[in-house]
CSV table of C-alpha atoms in Angstrom, one decimal:
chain,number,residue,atom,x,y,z
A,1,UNK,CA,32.2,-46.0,19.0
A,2,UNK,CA,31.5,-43.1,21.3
A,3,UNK,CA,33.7,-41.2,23.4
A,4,UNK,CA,34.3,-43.1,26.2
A,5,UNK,CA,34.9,-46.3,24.1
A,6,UNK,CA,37.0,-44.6,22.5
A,7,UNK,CA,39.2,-43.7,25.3
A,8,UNK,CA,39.1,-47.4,26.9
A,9,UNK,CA,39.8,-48.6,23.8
A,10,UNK,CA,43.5,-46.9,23.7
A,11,UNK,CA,44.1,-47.5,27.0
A,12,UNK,CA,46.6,-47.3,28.7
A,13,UNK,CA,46.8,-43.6,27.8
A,14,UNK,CA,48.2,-40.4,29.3
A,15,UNK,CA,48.5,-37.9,26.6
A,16,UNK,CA,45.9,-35.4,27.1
A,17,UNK,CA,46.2,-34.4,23.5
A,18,UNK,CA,45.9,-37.7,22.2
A,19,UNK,CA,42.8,-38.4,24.2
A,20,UNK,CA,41.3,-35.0,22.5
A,21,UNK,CA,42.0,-36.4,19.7
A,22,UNK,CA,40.5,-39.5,19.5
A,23,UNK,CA,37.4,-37.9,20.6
A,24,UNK,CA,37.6,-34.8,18.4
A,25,UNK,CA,35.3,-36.5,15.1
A,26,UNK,CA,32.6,-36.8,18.1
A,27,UNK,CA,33.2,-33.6,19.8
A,28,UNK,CA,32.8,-32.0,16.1
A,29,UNK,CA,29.5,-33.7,15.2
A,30,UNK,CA,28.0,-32.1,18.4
A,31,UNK,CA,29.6,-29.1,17.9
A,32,UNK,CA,28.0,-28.9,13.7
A,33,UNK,CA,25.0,-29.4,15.3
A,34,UNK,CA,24.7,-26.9,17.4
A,35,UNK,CA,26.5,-24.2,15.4
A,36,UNK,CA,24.4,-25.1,11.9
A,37,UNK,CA,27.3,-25.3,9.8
A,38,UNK,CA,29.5,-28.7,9.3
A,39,UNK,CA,33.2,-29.0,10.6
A,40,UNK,CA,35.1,-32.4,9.8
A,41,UNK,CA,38.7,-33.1,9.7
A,42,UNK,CA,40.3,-35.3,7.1
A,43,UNK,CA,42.3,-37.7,8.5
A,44,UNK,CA,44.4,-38.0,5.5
A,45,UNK,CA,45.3,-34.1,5.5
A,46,UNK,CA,45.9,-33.1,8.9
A,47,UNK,CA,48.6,-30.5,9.4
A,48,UNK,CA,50.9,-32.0,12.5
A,49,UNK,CA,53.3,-29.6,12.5
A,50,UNK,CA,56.1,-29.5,14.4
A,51,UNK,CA,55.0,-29.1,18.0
A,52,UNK,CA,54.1,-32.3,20.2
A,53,UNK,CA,50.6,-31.9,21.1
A,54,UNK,CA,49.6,-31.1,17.6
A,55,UNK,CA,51.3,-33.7,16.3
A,56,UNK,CA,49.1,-36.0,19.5
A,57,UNK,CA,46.1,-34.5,18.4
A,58,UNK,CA,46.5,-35.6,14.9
A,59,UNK,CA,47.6,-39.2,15.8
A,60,UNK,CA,44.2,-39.2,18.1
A,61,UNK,CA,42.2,-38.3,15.4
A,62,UNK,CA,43.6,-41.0,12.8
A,63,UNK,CA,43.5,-42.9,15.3
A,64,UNK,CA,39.4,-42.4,15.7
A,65,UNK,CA,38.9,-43.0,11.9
A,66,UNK,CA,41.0,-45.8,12.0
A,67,UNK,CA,39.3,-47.8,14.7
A,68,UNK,CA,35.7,-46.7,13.7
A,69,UNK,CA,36.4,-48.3,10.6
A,70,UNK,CA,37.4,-51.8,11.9
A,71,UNK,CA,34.3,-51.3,14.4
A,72,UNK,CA,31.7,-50.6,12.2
A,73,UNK,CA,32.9,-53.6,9.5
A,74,UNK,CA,33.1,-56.0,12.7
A,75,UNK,CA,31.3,-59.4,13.8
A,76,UNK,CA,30.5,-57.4,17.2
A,77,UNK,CA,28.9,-54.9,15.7
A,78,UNK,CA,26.9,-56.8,13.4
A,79,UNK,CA,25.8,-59.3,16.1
A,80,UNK,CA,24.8,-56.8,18.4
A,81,UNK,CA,22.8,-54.1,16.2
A,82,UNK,CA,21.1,-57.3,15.1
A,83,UNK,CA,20.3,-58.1,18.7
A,84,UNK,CA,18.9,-54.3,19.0
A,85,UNK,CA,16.6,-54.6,16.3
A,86,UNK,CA,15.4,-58.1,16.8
A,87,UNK,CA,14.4,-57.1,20.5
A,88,UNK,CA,12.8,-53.9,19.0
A,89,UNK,CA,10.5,-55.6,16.9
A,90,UNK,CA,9.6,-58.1,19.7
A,91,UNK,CA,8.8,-55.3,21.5
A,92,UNK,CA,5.7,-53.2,21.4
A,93,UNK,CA,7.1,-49.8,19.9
A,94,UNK,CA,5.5,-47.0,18.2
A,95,UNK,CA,8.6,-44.2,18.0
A,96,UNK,CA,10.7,-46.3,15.1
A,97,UNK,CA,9.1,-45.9,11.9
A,98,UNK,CA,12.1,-45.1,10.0
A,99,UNK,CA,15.8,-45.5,10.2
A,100,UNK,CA,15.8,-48.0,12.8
A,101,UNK,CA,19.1,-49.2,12.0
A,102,UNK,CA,20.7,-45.6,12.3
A,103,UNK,CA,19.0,-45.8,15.5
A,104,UNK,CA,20.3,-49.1,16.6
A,105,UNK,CA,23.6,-48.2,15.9
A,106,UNK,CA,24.1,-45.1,17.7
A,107,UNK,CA,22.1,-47.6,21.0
A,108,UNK,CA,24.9,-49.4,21.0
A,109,UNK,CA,27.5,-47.2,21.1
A,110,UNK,CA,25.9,-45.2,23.8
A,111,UNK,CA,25.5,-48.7,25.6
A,112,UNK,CA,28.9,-49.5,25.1
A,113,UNK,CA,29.6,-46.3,27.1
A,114,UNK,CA,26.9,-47.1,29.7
A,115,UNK,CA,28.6,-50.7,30.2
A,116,UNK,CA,31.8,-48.9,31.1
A,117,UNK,CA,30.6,-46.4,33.3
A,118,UNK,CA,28.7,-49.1,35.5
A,119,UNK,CA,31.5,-51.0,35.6
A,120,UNK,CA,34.1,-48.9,36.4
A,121,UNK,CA,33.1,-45.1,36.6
A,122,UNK,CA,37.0,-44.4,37.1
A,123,UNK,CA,37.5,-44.9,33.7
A,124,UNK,CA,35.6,-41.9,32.8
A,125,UNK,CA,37.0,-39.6,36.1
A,126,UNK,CA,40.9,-40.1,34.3
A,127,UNK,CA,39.7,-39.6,30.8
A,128,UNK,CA,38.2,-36.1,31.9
A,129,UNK,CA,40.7,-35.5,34.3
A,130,UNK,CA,43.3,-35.9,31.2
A,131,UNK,CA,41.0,-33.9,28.9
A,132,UNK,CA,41.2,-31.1,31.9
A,133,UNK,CA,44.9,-30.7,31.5
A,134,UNK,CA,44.5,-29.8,27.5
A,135,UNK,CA,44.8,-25.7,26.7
A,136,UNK,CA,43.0,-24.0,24.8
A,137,UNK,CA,44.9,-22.1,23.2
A,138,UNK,CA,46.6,-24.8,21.7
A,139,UNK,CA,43.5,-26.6,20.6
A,140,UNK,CA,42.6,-23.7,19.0
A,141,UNK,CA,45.7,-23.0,17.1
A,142,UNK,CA,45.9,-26.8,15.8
A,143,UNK,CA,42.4,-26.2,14.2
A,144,UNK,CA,44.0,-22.6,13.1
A,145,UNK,CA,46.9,-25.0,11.7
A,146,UNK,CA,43.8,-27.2,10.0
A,147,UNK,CA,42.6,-24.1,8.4
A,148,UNK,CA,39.8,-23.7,10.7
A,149,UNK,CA,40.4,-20.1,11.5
A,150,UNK,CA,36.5,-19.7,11.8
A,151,UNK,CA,36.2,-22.4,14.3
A,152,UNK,CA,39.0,-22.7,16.1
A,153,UNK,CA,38.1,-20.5,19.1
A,154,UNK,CA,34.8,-22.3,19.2
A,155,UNK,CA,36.3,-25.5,19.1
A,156,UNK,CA,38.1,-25.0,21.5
A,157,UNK,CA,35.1,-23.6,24.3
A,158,UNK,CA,33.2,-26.5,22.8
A,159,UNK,CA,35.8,-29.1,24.1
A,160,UNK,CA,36.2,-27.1,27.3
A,161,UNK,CA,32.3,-27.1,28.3
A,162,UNK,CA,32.2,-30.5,27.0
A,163,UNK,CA,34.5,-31.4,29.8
A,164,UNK,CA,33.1,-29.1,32.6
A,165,UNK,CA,29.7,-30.6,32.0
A,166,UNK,CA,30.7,-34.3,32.2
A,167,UNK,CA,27.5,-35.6,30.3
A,168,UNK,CA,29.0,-38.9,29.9
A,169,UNK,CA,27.7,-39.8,33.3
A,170,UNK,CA,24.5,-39.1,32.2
A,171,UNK,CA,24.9,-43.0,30.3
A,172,UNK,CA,24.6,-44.4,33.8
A,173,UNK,CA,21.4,-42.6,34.3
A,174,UNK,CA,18.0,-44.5,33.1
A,175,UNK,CA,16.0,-41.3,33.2
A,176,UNK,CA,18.5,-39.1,31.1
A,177,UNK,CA,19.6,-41.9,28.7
A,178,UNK,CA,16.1,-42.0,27.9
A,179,UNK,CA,15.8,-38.6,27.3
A,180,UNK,CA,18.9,-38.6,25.0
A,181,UNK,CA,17.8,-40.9,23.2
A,182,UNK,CA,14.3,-39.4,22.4
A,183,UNK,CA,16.5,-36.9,20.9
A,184,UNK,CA,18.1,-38.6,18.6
A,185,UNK,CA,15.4,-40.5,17.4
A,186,UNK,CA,13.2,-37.6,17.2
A,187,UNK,CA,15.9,-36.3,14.6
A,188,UNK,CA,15.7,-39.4,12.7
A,189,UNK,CA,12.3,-38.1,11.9
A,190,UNK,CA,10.4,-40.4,14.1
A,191,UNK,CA,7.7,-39.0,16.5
A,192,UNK,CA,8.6,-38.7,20.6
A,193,UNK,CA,8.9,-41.4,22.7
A,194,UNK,CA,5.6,-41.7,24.1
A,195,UNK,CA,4.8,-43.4,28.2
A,196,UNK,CA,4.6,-46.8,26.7
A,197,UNK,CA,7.6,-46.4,24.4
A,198,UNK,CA,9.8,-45.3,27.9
A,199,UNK,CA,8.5,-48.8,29.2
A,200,UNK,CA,9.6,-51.1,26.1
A,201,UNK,CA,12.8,-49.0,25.9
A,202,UNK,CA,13.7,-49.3,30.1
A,203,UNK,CA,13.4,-52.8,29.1
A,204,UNK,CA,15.5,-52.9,26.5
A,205,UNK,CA,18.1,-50.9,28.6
A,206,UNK,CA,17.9,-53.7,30.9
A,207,UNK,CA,18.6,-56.6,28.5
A,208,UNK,CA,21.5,-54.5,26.6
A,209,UNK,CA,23.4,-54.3,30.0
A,210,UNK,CA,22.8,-58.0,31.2
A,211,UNK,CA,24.4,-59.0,27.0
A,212,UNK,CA,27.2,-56.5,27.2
A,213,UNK,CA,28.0,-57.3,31.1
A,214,UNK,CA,28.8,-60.9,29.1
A,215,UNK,CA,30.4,-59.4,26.6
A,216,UNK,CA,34.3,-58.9,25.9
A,217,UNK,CA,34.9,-55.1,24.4
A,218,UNK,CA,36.3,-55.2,21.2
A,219,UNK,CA,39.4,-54.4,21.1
A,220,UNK,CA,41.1,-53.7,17.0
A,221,UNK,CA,44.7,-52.9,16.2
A,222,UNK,CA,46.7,-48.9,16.2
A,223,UNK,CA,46.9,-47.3,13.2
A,224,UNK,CA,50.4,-47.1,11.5
């Protein structure tokens, strides 16, 4: 799942630290990339502590791993990458000459998202709104607790821009889905969408949201 999915999925929720939390393994894969240099957190040796939003952040973050797990092993997800790729081959693309099923799985998480923020874009005003009320410092010093003295700071801005920049909504955007898709495509090592390739994919948008509108969102238990 993405972040958004994520959030729904716990919902209700309105621990700020939790939320960060079960976002965090996403929020670090964007912030490797962009600093060159890979940051992951165990889920099996986190360092709660003592204090109440560590000890949130580290029920988020199991939380994250815990979920993921029971996603990615699903009948939903199987179904519907199958869908992906079935449509993609009916389709007249050049872009996906390798690792199409990386590439169908990361479409459907991103659709996932996209499904919730055309059906309700509330859901992702309260889940920033919540991830507004988180402080830095305290981000920083759980990573500082994780041993992450190198990162922590950076962590910490990362989350902060991530929220200030609200690229979520982006999802409900044809034009700048597209482009984030290209992206990550292109870093499966496939070549750049080209005009016909935008065409095939706007079309496969389309179908994606009409099968998910139908849809119910898979819902899989709290970790213990």
């Amino acid at each position: 799942m993405n972040f958004l999915s994520h959030y729904y999925h716990e919902l209700p929720v309105s621990d700020p630290y939790f939320v960060a939390g079960v976002i965090m393994p996403d929020i670090l894969s964007n912030y490797s990339k962009r600093n060159g240099e890979k940051v992951r957190l165990n889920p099996s040796k986190l360092k709660a502590g003592v204090e109440a939003p560590y000890r949130s952040l580290a029920e988020g973050v199991r939380q994250h791993y815990f979920v993921d797990g029971f996603f990615h092993d699903s009948g939903f997800f199987d179904e519907m990458t199958s869908v992906i790729e079935e449509k993609v081959h009916a389709l007249d693309f050049q872009c996906f000459r390798r690792r199409l099923f990386a590439f169908s799985h990361v479409f459907l998480e991103l659709m996932l998202d996209r499904s919730l923020l055309l059906e309700d874009r509330t859901i992702a005003d309260n889940m920033y709104g919540l991830l507004e009320e988180l402080d830095a410092k305290t981000v920083s010093g759980f990573f500082n607790l994780q041993e992450q003295e190198d990162h922590a700071d950076g962590i910490a801005r990362h989350i902060q821009v991530f929220t200030e920049r609200r690229f979520i909504y982006h999802y409900a955007d044809e034009e700048r889905l597209m482009m984030i898709l290209d992206a990550i495509n292109s870093g499966f090592g496939n070549p750049a969408f080209t005009q016909s390739d935008r065409m095939q994919l706007t079309h496969l948008i389309h179908d994606m949201d009409g099968i998910l509108r139908t849809e119910k969102f898979p819902k899989f238990p709290a970790d213990s």
